[in-house]
PDB file of C-alpha atoms in Angstrom:
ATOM      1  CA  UNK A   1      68.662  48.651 154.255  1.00  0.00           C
ATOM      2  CA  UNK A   2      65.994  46.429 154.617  1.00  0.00           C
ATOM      3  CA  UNK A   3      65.660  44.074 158.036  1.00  0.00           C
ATOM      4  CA  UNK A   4      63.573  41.465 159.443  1.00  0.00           C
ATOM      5  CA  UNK A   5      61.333  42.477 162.686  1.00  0.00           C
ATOM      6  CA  UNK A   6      59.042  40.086 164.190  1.00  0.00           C
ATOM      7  CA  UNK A   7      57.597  38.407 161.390  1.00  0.00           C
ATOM      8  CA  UNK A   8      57.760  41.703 158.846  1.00  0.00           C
ATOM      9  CA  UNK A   9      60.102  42.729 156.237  1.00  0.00           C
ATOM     10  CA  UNK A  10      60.702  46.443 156.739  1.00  0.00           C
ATOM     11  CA  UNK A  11      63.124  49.158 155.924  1.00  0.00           C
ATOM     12  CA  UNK A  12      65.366  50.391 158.717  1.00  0.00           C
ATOM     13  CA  UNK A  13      64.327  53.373 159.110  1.00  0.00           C
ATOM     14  CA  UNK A  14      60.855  51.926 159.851  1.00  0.00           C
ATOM     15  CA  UNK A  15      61.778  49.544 162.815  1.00  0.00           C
ATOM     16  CA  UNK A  16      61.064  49.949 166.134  1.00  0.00           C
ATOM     17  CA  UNK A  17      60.983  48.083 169.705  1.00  0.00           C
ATOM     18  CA  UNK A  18      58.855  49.146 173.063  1.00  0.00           C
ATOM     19  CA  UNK A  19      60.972  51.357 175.691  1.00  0.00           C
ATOM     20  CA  UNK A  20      59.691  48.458 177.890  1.00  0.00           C
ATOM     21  CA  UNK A  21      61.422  45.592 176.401  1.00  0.00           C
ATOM     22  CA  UNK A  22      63.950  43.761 178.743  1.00  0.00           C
ATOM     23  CA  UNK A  23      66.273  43.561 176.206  1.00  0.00           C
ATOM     24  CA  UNK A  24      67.004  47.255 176.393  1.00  0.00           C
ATOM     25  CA  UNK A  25      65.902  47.857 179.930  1.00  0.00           C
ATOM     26  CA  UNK A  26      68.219  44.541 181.660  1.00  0.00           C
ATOM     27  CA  UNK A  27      69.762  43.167 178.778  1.00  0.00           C
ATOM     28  CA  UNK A  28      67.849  40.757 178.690  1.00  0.00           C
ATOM     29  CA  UNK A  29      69.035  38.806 175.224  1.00  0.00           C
ATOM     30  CA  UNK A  30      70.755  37.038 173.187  1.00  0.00           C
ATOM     31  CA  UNK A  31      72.186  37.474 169.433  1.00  0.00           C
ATOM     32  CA  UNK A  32      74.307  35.479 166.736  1.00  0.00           C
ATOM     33  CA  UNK A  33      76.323  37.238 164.206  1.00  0.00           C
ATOM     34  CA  UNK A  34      76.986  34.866 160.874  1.00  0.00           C
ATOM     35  CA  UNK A  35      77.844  35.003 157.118  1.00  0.00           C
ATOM     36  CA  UNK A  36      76.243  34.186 153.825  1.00  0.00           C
ATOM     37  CA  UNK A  37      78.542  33.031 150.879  1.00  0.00           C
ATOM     38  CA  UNK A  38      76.938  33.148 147.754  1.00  0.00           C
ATOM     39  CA  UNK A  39      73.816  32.992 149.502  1.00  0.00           C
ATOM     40  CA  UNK A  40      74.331  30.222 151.761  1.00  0.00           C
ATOM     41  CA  UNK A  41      74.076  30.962 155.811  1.00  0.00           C
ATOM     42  CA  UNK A  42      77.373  29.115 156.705  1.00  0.00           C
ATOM     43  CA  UNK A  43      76.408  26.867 159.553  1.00  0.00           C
ATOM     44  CA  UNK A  44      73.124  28.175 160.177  1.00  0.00           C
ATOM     45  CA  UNK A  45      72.269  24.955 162.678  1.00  0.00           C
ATOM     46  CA  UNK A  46      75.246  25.621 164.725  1.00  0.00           C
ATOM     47  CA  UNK A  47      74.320  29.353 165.470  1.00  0.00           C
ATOM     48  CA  UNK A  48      71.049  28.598 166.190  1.00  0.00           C
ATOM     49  CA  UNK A  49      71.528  25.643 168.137  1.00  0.00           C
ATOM     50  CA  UNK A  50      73.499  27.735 170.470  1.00  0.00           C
ATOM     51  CA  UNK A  51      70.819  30.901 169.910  1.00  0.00           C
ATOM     52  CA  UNK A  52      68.386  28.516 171.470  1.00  0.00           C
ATOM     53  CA  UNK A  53      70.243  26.916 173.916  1.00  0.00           C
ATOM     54  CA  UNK A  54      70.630  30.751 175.193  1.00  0.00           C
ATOM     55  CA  UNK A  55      67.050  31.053 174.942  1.00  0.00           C
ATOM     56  CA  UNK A  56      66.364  28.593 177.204  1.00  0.00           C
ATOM     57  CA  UNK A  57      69.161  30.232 179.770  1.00  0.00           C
ATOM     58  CA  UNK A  58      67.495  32.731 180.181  1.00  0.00           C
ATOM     59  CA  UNK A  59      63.976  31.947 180.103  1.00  0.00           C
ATOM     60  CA  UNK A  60      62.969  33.358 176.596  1.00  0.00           C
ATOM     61  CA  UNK A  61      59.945  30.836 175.835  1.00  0.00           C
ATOM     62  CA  UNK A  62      59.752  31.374 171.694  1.00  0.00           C
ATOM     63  CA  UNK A  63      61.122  28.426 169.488  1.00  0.00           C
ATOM     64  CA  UNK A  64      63.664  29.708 166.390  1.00  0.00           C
ATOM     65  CA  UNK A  65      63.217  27.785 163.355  1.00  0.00           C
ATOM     66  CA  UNK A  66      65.605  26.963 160.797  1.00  0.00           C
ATOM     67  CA  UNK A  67      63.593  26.462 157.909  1.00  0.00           C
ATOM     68  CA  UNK A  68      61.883  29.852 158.842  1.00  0.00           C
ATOM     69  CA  UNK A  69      65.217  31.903 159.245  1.00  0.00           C
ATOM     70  CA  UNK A  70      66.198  30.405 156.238  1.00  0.00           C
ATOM     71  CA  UNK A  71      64.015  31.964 154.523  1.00  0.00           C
ATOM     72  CA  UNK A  72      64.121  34.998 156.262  1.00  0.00           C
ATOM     73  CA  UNK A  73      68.034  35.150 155.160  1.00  0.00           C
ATOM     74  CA  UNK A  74      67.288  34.727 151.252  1.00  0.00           C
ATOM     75  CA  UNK A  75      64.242  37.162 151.096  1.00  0.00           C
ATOM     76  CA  UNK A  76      66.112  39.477 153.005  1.00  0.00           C
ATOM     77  CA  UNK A  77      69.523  39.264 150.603  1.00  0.00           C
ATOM     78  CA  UNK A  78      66.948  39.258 147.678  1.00  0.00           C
ATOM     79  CA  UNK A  79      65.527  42.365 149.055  1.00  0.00           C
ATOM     80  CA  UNK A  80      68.616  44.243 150.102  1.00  0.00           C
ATOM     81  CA  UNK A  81      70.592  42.968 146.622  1.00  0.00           C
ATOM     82  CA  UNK A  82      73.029  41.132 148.176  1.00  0.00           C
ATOM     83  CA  UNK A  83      74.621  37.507 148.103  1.00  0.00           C
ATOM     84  CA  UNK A  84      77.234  37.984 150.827  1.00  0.00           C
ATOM     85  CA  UNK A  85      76.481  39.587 153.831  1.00  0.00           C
ATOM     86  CA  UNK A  86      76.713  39.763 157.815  1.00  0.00           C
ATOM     87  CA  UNK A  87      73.876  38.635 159.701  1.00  0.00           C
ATOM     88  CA  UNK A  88      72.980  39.242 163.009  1.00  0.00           C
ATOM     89  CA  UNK A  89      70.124  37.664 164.242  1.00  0.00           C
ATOM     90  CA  UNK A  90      68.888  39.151 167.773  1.00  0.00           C
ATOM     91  CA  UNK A  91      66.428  38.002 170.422  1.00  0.00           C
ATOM     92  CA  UNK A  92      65.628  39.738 173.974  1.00  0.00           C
ATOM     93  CA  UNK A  93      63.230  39.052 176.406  1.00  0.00           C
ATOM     94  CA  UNK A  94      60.523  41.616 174.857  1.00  0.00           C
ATOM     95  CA  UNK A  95      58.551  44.011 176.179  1.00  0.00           C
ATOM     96  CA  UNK A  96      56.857  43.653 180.020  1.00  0.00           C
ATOM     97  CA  UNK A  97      56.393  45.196 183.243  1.00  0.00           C
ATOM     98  CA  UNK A  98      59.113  47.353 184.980  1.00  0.00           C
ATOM     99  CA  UNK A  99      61.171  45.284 187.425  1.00  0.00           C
ATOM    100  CA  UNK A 100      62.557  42.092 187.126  1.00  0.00           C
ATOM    101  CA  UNK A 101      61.140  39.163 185.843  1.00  0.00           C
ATOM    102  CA  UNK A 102      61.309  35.781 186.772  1.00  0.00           C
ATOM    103  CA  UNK A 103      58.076  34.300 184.812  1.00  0.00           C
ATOM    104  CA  UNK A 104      58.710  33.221 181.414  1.00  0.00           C
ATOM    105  CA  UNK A 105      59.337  35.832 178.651  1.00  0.00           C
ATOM    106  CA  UNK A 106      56.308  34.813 176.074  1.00  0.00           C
ATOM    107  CA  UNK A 107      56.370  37.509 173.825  1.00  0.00           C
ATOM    108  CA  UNK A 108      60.134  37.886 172.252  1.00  0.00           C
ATOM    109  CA  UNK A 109      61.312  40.616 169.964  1.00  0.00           C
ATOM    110  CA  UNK A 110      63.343  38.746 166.996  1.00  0.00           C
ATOM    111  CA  UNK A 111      65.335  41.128 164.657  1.00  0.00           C
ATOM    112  CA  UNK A 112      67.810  40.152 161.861  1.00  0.00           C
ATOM    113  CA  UNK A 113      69.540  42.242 160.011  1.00  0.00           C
ATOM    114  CA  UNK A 114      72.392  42.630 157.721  1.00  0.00           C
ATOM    115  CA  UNK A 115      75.609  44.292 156.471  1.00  0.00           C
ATOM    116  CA  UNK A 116      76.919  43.500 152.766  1.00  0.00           C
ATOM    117  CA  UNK A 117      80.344  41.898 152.683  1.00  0.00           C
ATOM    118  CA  UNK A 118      82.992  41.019 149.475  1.00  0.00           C
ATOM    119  CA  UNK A 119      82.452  37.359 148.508  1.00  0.00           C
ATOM    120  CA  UNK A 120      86.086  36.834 149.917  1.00  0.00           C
ATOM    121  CA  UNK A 121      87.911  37.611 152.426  1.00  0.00           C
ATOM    122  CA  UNK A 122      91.909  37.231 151.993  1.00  0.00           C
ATOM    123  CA  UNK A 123      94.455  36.559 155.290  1.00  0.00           C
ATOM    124  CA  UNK A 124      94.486  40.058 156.915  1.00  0.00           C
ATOM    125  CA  UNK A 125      97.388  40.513 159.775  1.00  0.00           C
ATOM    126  CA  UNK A 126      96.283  41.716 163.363  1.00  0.00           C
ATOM    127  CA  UNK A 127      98.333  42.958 165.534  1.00  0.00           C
ATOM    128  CA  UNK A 128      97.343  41.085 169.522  1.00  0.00           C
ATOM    129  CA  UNK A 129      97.730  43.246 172.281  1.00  0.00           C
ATOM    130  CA  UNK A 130      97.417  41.942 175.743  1.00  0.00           C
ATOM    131  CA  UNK A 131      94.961  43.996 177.540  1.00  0.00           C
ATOM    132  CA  UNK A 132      95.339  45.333 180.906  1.00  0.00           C
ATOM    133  CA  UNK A 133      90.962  44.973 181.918  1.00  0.00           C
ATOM    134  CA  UNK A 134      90.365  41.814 182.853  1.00  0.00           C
ATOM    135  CA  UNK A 135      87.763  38.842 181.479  1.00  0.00           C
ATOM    136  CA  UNK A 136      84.718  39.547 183.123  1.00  0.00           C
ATOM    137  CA  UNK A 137      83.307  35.851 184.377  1.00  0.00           C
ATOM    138  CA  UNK A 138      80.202  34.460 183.097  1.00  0.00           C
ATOM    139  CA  UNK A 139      76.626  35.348 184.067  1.00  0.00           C
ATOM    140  CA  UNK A 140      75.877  31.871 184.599  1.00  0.00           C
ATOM    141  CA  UNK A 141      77.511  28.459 184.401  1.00  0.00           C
ATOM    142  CA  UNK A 142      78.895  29.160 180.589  1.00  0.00           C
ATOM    143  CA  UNK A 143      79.054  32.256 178.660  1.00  0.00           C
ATOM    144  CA  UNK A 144      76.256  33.698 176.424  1.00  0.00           C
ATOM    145  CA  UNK A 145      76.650  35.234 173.482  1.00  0.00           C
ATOM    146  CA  UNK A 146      74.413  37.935 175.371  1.00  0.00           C
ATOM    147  CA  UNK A 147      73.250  41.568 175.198  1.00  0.00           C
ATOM    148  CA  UNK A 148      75.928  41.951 177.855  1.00  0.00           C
ATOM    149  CA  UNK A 149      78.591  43.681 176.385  1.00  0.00           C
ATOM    150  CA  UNK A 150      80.237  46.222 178.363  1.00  0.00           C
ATOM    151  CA  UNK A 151      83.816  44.072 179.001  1.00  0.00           C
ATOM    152  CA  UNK A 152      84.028  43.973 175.339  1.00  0.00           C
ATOM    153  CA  UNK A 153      83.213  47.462 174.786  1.00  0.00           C
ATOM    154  CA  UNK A 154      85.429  48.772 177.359  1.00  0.00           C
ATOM    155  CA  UNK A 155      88.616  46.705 175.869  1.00  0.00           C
ATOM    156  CA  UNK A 156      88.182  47.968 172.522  1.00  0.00           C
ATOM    157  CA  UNK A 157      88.449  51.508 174.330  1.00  0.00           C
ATOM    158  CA  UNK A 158      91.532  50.190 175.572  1.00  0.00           C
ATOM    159  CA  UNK A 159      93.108  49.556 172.512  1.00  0.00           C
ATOM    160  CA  UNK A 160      91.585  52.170 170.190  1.00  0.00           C
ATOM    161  CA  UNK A 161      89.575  51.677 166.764  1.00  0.00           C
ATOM    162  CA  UNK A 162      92.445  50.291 164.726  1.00  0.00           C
ATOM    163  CA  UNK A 163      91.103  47.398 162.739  1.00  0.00           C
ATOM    164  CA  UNK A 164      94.575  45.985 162.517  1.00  0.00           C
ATOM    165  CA  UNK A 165      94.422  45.184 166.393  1.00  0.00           C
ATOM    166  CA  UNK A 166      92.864  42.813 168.536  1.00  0.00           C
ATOM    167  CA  UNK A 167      92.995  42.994 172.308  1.00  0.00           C
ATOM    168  CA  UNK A 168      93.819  39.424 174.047  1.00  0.00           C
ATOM    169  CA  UNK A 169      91.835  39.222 177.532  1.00  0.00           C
ATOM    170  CA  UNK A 170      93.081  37.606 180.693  1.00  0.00           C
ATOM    171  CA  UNK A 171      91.276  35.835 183.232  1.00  0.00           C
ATOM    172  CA  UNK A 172      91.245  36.916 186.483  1.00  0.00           C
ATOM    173  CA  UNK A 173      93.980  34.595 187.585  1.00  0.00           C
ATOM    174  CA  UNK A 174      95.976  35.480 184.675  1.00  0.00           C
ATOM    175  CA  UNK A 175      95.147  32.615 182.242  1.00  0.00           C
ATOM    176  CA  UNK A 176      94.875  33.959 178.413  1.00  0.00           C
ATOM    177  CA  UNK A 177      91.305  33.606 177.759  1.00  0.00           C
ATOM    178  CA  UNK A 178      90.320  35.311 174.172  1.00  0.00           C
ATOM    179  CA  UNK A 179      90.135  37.765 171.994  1.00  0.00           C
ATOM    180  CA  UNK A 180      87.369  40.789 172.476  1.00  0.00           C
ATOM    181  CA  UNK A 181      85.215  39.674 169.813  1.00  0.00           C
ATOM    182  CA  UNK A 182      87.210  36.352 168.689  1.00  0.00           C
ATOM    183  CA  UNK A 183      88.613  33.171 169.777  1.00  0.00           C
ATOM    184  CA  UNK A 184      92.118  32.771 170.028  1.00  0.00           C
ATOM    185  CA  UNK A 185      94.863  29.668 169.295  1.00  0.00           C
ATOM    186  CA  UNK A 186      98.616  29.260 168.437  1.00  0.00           C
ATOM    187  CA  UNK A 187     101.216  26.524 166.792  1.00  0.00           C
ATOM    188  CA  UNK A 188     103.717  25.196 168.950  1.00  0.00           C
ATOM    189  CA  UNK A 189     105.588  21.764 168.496  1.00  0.00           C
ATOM    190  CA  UNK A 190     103.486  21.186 165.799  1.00  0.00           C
ATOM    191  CA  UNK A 191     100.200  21.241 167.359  1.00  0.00           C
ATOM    192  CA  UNK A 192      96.709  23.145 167.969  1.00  0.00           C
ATOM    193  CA  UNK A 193      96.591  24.953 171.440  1.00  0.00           C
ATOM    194  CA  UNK A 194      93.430  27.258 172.577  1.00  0.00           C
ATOM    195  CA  UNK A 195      92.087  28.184 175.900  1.00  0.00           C
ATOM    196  CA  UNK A 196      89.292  25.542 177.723  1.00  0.00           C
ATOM    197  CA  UNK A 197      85.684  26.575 177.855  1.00  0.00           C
ATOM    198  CA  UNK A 198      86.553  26.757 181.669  1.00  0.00           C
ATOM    199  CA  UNK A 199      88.567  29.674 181.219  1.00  0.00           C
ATOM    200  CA  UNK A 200      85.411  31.459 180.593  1.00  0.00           C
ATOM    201  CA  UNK A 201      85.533  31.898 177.244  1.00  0.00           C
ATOM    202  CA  UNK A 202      82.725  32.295 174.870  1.00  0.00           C
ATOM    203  CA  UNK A 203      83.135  29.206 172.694  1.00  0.00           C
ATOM    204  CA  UNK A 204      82.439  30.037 169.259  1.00  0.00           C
ATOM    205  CA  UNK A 205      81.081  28.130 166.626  1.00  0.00           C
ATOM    206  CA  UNK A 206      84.413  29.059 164.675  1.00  0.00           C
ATOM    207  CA  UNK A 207      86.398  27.776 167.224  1.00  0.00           C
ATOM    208  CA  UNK A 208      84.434  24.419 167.088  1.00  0.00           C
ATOM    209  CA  UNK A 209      84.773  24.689 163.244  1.00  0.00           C
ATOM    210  CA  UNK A 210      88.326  25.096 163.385  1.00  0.00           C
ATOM    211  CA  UNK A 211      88.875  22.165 166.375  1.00  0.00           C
ATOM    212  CA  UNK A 212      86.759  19.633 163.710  1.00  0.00           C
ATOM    213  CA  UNK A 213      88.878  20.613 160.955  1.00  0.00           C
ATOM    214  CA  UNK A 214      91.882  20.164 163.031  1.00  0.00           C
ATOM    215  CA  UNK A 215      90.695  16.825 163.588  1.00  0.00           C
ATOM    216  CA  UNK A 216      89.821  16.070 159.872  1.00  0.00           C
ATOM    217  CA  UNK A 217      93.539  17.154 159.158  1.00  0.00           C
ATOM    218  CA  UNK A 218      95.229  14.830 161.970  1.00  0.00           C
ATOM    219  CA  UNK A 219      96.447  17.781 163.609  1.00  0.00           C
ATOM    220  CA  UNK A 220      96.912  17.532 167.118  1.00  0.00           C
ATOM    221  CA  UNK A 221      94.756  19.756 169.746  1.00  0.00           C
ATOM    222  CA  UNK A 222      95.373  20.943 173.528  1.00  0.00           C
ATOM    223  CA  UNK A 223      93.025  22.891 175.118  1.00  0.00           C
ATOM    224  CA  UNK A 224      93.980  23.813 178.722  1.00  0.00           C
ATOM    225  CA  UNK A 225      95.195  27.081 180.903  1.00  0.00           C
ATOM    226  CA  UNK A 226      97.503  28.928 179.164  1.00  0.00           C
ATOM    227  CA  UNK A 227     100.149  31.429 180.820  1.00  0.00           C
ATOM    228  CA  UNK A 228     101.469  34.603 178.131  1.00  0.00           C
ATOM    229  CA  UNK A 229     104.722  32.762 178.220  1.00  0.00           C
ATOM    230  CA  UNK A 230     102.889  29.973 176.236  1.00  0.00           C
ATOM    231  CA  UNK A 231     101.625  31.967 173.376  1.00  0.00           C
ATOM    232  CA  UNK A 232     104.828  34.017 173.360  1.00  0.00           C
ATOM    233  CA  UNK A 233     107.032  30.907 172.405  1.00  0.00           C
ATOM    234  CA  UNK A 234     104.753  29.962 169.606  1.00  0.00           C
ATOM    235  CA  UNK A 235     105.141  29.836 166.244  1.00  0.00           C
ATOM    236  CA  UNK A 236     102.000  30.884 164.815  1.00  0.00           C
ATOM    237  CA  UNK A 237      99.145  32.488 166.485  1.00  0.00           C
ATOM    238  CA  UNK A 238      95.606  33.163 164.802  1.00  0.00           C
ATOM    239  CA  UNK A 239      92.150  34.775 166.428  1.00  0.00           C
ATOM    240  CA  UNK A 240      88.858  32.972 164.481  1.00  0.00           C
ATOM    241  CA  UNK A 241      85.174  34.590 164.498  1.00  0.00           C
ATOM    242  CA  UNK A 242      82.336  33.875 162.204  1.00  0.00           C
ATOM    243  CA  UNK A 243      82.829  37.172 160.111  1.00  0.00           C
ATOM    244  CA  UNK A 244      86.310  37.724 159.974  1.00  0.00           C
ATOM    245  CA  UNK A 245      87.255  33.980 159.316  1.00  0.00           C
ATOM    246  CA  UNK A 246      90.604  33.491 160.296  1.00  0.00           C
ATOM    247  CA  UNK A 247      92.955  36.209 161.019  1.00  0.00           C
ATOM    248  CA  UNK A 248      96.550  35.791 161.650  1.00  0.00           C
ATOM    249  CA  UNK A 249      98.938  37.347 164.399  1.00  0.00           C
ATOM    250  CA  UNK A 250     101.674  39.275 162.932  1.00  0.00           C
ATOM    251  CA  UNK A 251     102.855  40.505 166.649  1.00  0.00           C
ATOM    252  CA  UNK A 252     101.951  40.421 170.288  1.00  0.00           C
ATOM    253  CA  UNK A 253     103.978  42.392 172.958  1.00  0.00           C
ATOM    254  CA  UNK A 254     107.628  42.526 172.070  1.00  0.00           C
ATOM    255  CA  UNK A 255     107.016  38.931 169.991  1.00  0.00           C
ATOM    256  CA  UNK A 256     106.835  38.128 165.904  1.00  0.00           C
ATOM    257  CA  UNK A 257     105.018  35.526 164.340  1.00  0.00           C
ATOM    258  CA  UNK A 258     104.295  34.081 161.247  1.00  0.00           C
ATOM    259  CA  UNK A 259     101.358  36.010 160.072  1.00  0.00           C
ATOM    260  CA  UNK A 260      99.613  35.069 157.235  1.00  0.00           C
ATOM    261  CA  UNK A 261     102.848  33.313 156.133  1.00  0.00           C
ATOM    262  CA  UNK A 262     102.239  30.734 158.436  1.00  0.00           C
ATOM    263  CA  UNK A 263     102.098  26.887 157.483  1.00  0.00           C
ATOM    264  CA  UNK A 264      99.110  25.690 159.677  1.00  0.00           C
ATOM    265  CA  UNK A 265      97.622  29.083 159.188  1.00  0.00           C
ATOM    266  CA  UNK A 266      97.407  28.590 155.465  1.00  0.00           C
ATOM    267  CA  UNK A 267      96.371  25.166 155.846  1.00  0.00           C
ATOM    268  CA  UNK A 268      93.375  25.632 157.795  1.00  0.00           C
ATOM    269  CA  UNK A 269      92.373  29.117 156.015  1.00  0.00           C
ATOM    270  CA  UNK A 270      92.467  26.900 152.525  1.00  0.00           C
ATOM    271  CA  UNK A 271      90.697  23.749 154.326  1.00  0.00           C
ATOM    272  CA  UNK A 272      87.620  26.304 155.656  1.00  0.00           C
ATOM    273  CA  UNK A 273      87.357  27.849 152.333  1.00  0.00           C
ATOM    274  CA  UNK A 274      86.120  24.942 151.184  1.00  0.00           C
ATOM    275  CA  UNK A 275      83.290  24.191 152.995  1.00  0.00           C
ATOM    276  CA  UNK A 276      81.931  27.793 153.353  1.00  0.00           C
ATOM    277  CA  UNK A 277      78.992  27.381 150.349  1.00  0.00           C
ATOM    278  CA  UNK A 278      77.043  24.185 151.277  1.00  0.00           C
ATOM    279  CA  UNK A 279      77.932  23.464 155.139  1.00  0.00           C
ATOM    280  CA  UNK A 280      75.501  23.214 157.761  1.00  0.00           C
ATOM    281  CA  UNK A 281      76.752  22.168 160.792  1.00  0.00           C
ATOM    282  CA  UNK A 282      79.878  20.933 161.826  1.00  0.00           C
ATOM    283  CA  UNK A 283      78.195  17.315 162.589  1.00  0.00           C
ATOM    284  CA  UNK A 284      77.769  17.038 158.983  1.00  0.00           C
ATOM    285  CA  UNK A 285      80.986  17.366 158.202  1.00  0.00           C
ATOM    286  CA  UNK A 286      82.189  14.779 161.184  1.00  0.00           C
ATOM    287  CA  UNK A 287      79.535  12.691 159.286  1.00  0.00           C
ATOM    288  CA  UNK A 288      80.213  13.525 155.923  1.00  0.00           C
ATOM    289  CA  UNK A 289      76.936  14.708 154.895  1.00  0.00           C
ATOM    290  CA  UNK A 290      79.256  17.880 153.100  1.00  0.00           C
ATOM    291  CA  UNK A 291      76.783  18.146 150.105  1.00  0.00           C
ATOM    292  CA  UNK A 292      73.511  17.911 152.105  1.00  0.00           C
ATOM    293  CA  UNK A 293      71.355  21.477 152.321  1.00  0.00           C
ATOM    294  CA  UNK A 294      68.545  23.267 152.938  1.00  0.00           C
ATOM    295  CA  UNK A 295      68.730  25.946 150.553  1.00  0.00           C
TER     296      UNK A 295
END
């Protein structure tokens, strides 16, 4: 496999960062995961408007351009032979002195790399388990999609390496917050319900896909602080992340749901489909610039 390292096209087995860079001595870093379909980074502008935004958080001083990862996507998929594929796209701090820094971080190490994936991906059932660690609370003010990982990683220890599970985290005051490496929402009365931002949550740009389409479809949305008992009297429960799409909730605890049999399920799975070759950003489609690309 071929990846992208700081302005070079190289084979993986080539690659390699400084023992001194902050991203592997503090973390220091930030990284979007996203999808090609047919070639086409689905909304490219989104993750990196967020990448960037992270940037800035944590004083990373190098400017991401779309235009240039762009083209970093296609010659990579040209190289590698692929159309649709996993991208992660990865920035830390770089190398520098030991200690820690508070000066800017001039010098950042960019890597993106990816993973081949089918050209679809059909409804696949997850089972959500509640988990019994806790939602860490953000480093700062909002969550990063950081280098910071350990919660995660310690939850999925929790619940094993089944691929038909998902763990569901808790806040500390016992508010359902998300999923370990998804977002999380359920049907009941009729209507959209997800965790607030202010639960701590990392809000993904899947979960802002799925609120606009929501909206596009004149279906109703809560977002707010949500007790187990909620989810538990719904009628349809569904995790989202950039990769995986949607995935529908078969069971959680001693509760059934609808699975991939569900109505609003289907309805949004069908509605995203369509957009996944030619969209941007989400402002486009509010806008209805649909058809307008960079490619």
């Amino acid at each position: 496999m071929y990846i992208y390292l700081n302005g070079n096209i190289v084979h993986q087995s080539e690659a390699a960062i400084s023992p001194f860079d902050h991203g592997y001595l503090y973390g220091l870093g930030v990284f979007e995961t996203f999808r090609t379909y047919g070639g086409h980074p689905f909304l490219l502008r989104d993750h990196l408007s967020r990448l960037q935004k992270g940037l800035e958080a944590l004083n990373i001083e190098t400017n991401i351009k779309e235009a240039e990862i762009r083209q970093v996507v296609r010659a990579l998929l040209k190289k590698n032979g692929w159309e649709d594929a996993y991208c992660r796209l990865n920035v830390s701090g770089g190398p520098g002195e030991i200690g820690l820094q508070t000066t800017p971080y001039e010098h950042a190490t960019t890597i993106l790399f990816q993973k081949e994936l089918p050209p679809s991906i059909p409804l696949r059932e997850k089972e959500g388990v509640f988990l019994r660690l806790r939602r860490s609370t953000p480093e700062i003010d909002e969550r990063l999609k950081s280098h910071h990982y350990l919660n995660n990683l310690a939850a999925k220890r929790e619940i094993g390496p089944s691929p038909d599970k998902e763990g569901i985290f808790l806040t500390g005051n016992g508010f359902i917050c998300e999923g370990i490496t998804s977002n999380i929402f359920w049907i009941k009365d009729g209507a959209i319900h997800t965790p607030s931002i202010e639960t701590g949550l990392l809000n993904g740009i899947t979960r802002r896909f799925i609120l606009a389409l929501a909206e596009d479809l004149h279906i109703p949305v809560h977002e707010g602080f949500y007790r187990v008992s909620d989810l538990e009297s719904a009628s349809e429960v569904f995790f989202t992340n950039s990769v995986q799409e949607i995935v529908p909730v078969n069971r959680a605890g001693n509760i059934t749901f609808a699975g991939s049999n569900g109505q609003y399920v289907r309805l949004l799975h069908e509605n995203y489909r369509k957009y996944v070759t030619y969209l941007n950003s989400i402002e486009d489609m509010k806008e209805g610039n649909t058809h307008a690309t960079n490619d």
